[in-house]
PDB file of N, CA and C in Angstrom:
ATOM      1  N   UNK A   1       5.566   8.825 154.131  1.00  0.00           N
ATOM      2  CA  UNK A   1       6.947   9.188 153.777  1.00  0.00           C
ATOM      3  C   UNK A   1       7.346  10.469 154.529  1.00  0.00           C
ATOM      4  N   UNK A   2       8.416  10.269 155.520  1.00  0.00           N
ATOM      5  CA  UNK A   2       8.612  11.270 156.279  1.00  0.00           C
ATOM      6  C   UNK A   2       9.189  12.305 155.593  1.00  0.00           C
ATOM      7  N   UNK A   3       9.027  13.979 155.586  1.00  0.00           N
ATOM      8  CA  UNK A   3       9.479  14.920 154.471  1.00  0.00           C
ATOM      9  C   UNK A   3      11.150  14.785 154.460  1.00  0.00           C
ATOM     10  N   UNK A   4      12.135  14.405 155.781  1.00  0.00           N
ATOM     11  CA  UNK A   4      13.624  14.832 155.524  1.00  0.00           C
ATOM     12  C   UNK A   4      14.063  13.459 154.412  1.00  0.00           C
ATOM     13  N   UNK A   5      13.185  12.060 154.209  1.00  0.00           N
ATOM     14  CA  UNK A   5      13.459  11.792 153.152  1.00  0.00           C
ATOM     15  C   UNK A   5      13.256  11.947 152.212  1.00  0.00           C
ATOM     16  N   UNK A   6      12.392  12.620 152.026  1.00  0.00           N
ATOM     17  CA  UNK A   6      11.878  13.347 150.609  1.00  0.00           C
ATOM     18  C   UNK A   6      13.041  14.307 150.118  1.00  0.00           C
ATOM     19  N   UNK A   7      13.340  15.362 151.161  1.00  0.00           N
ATOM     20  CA  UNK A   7      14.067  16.349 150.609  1.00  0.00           C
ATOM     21  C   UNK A   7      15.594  15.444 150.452  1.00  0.00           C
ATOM     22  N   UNK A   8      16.013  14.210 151.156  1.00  0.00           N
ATOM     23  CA  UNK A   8      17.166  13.850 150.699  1.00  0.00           C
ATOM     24  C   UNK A   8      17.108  13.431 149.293  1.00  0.00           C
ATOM     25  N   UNK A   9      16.306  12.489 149.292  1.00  0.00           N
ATOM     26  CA  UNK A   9      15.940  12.079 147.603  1.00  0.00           C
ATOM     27  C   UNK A   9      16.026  13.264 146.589  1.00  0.00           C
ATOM     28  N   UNK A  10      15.586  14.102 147.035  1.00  0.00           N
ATOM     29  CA  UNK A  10      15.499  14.975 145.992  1.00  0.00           C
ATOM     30  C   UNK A  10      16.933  16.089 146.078  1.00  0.00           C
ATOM     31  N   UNK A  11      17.521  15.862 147.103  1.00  0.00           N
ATOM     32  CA  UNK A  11      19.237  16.566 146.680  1.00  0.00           C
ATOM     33  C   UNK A  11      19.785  15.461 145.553  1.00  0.00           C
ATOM     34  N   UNK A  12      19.737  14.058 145.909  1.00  0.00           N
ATOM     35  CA  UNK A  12      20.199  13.341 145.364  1.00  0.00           C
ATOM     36  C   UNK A  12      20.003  13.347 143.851  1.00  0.00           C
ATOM     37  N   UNK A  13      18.794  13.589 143.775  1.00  0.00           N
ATOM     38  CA  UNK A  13      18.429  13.629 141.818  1.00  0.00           C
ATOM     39  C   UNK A  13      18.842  15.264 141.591  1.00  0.00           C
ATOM     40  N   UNK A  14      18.921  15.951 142.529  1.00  0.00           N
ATOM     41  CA  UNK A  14      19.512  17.167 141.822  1.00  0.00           C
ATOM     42  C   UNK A  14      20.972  17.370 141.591  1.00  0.00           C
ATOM     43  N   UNK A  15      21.548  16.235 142.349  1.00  0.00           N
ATOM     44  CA  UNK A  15      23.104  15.995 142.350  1.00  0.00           C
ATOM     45  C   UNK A  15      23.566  15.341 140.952  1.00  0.00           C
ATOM     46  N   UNK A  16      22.520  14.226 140.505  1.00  0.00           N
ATOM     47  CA  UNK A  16      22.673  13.697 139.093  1.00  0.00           C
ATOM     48  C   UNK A  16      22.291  14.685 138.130  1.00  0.00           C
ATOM     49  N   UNK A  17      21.404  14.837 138.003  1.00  0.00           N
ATOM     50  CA  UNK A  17      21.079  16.512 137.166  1.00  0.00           C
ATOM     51  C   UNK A  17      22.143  17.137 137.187  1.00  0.00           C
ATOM     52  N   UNK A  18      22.449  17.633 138.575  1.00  0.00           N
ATOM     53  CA  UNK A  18      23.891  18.588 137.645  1.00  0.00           C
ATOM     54  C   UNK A  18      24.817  18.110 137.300  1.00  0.00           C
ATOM     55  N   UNK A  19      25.354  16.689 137.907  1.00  0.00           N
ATOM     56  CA  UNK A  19      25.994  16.462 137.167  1.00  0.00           C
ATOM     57  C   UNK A  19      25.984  16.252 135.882  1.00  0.00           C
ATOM     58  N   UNK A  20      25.172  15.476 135.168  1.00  0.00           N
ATOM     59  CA  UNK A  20      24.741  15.616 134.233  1.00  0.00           C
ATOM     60  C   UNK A  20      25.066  16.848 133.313  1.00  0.00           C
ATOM     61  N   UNK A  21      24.653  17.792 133.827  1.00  0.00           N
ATOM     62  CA  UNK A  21      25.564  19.579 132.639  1.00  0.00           C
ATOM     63  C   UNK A  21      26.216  19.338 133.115  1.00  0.00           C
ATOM     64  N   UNK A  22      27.599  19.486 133.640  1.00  0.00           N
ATOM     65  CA  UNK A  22      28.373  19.637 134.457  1.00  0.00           C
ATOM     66  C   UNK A  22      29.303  19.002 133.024  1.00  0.00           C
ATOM     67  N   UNK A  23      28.970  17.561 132.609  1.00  0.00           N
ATOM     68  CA  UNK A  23      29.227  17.049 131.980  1.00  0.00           C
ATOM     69  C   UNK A  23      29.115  17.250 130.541  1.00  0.00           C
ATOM     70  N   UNK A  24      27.657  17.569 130.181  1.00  0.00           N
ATOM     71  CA  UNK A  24      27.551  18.075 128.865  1.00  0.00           C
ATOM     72  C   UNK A  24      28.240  19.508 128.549  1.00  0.00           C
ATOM     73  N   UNK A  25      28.413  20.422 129.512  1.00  0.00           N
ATOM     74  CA  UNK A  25      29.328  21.620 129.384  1.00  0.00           C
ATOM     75  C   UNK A  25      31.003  21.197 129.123  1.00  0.00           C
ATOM     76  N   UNK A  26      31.396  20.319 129.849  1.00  0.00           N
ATOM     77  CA  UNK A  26      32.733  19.708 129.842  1.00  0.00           C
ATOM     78  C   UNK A  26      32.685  19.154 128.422  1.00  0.00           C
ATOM     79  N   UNK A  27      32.206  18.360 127.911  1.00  0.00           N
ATOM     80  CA  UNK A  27      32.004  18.167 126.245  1.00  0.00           C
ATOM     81  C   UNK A  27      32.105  19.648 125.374  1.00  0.00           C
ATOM     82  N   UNK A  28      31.254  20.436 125.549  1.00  0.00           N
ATOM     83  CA  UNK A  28      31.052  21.530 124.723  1.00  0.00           C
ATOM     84  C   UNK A  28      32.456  21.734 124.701  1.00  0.00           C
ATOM     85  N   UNK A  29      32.879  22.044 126.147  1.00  0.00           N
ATOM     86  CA  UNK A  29      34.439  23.124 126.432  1.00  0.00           C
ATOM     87  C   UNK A  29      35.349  22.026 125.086  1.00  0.00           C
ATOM     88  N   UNK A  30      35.213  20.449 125.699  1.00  0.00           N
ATOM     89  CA  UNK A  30      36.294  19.592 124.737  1.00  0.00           C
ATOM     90  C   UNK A  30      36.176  19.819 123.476  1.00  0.00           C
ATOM     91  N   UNK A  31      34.698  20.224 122.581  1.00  0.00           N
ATOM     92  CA  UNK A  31      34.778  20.367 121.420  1.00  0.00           C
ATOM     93  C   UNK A  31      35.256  21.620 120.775  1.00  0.00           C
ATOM     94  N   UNK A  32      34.970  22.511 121.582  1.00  0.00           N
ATOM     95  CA  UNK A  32      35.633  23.735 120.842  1.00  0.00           C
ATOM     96  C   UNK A  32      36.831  24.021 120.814  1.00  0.00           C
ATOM     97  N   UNK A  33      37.540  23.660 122.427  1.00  0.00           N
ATOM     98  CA  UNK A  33      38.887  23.661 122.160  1.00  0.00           C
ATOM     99  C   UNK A  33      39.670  22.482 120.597  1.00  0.00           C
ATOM    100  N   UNK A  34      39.001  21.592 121.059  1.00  0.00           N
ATOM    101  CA  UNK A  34      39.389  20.838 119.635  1.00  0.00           C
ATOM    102  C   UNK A  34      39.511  21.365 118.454  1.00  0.00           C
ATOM    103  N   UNK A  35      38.559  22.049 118.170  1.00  0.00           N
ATOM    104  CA  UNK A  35      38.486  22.943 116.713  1.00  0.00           C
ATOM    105  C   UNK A  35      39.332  24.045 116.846  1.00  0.00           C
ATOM    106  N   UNK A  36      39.260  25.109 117.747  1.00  0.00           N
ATOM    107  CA  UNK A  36      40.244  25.935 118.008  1.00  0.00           C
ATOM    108  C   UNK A  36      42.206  25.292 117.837  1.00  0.00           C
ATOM    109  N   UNK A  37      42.037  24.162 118.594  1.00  0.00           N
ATOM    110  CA  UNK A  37      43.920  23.671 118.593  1.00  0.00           C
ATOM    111  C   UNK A  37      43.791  23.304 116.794  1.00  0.00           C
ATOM    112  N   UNK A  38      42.570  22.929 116.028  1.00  0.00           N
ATOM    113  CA  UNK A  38      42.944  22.289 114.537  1.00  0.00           C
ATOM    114  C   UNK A  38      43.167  23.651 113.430  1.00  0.00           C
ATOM    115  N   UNK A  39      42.219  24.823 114.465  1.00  0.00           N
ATOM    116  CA  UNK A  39      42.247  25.818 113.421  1.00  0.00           C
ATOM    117  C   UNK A  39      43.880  26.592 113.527  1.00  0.00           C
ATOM    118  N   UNK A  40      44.369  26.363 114.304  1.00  0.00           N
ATOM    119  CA  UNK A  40      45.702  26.572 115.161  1.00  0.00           C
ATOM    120  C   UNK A  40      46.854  26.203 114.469  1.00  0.00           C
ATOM    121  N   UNK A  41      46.692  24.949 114.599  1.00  0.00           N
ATOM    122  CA  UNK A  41      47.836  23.830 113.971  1.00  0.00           C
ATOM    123  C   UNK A  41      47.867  24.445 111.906  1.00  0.00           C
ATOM    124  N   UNK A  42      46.632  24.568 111.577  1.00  0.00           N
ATOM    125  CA  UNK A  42      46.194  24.900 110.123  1.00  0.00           C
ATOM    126  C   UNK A  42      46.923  26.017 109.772  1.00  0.00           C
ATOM    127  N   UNK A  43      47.192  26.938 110.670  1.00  0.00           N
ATOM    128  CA  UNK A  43      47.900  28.237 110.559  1.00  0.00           C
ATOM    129  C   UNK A  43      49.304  27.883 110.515  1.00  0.00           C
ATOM    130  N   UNK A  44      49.711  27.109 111.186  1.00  0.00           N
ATOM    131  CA  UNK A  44      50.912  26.858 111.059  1.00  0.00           C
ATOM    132  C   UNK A  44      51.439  26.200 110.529  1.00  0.00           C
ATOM    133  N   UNK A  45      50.894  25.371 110.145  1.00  0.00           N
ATOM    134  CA  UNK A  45      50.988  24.443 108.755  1.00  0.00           C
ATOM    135  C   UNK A  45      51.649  25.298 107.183  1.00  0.00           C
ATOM    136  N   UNK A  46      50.363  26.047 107.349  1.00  0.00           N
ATOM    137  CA  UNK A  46      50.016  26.940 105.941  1.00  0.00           C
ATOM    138  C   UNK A  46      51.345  28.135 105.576  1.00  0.00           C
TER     139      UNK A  46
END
C-alpha cells in the first residue's frame, strides 16, 4: 500500500469525523437556542 494512499484515506475519515461534530455541535447550538426562544416567548406571555 503505497503511503500517499494511506494518507488520502485517512484525510478522508478525518473529513467524516469532523464532520460528524461539526454536526453534533450544530444540534447542541439547535437545542439551546430552542430553550432560550421558549424561555423568551414565557416572558412574554407572563
Amino acid at each position: 500500500m503505497p503511503i500517499c494512499l494511506f494518507w488520502q484515506r485517512r484525510k478522508k475519515r478525518q473529513k467524516k469525523v469532523y464532520k460528524q461534530k461539526q454536526g453534533q455541535k450544530d444540534q447542541k447550538l439547535k437545542m439551546v437556542t430552542a430553550l432560550y426562544l421558549n424561555i423568551k416567548l414565557k416572558e412574554v406571555y407572563i
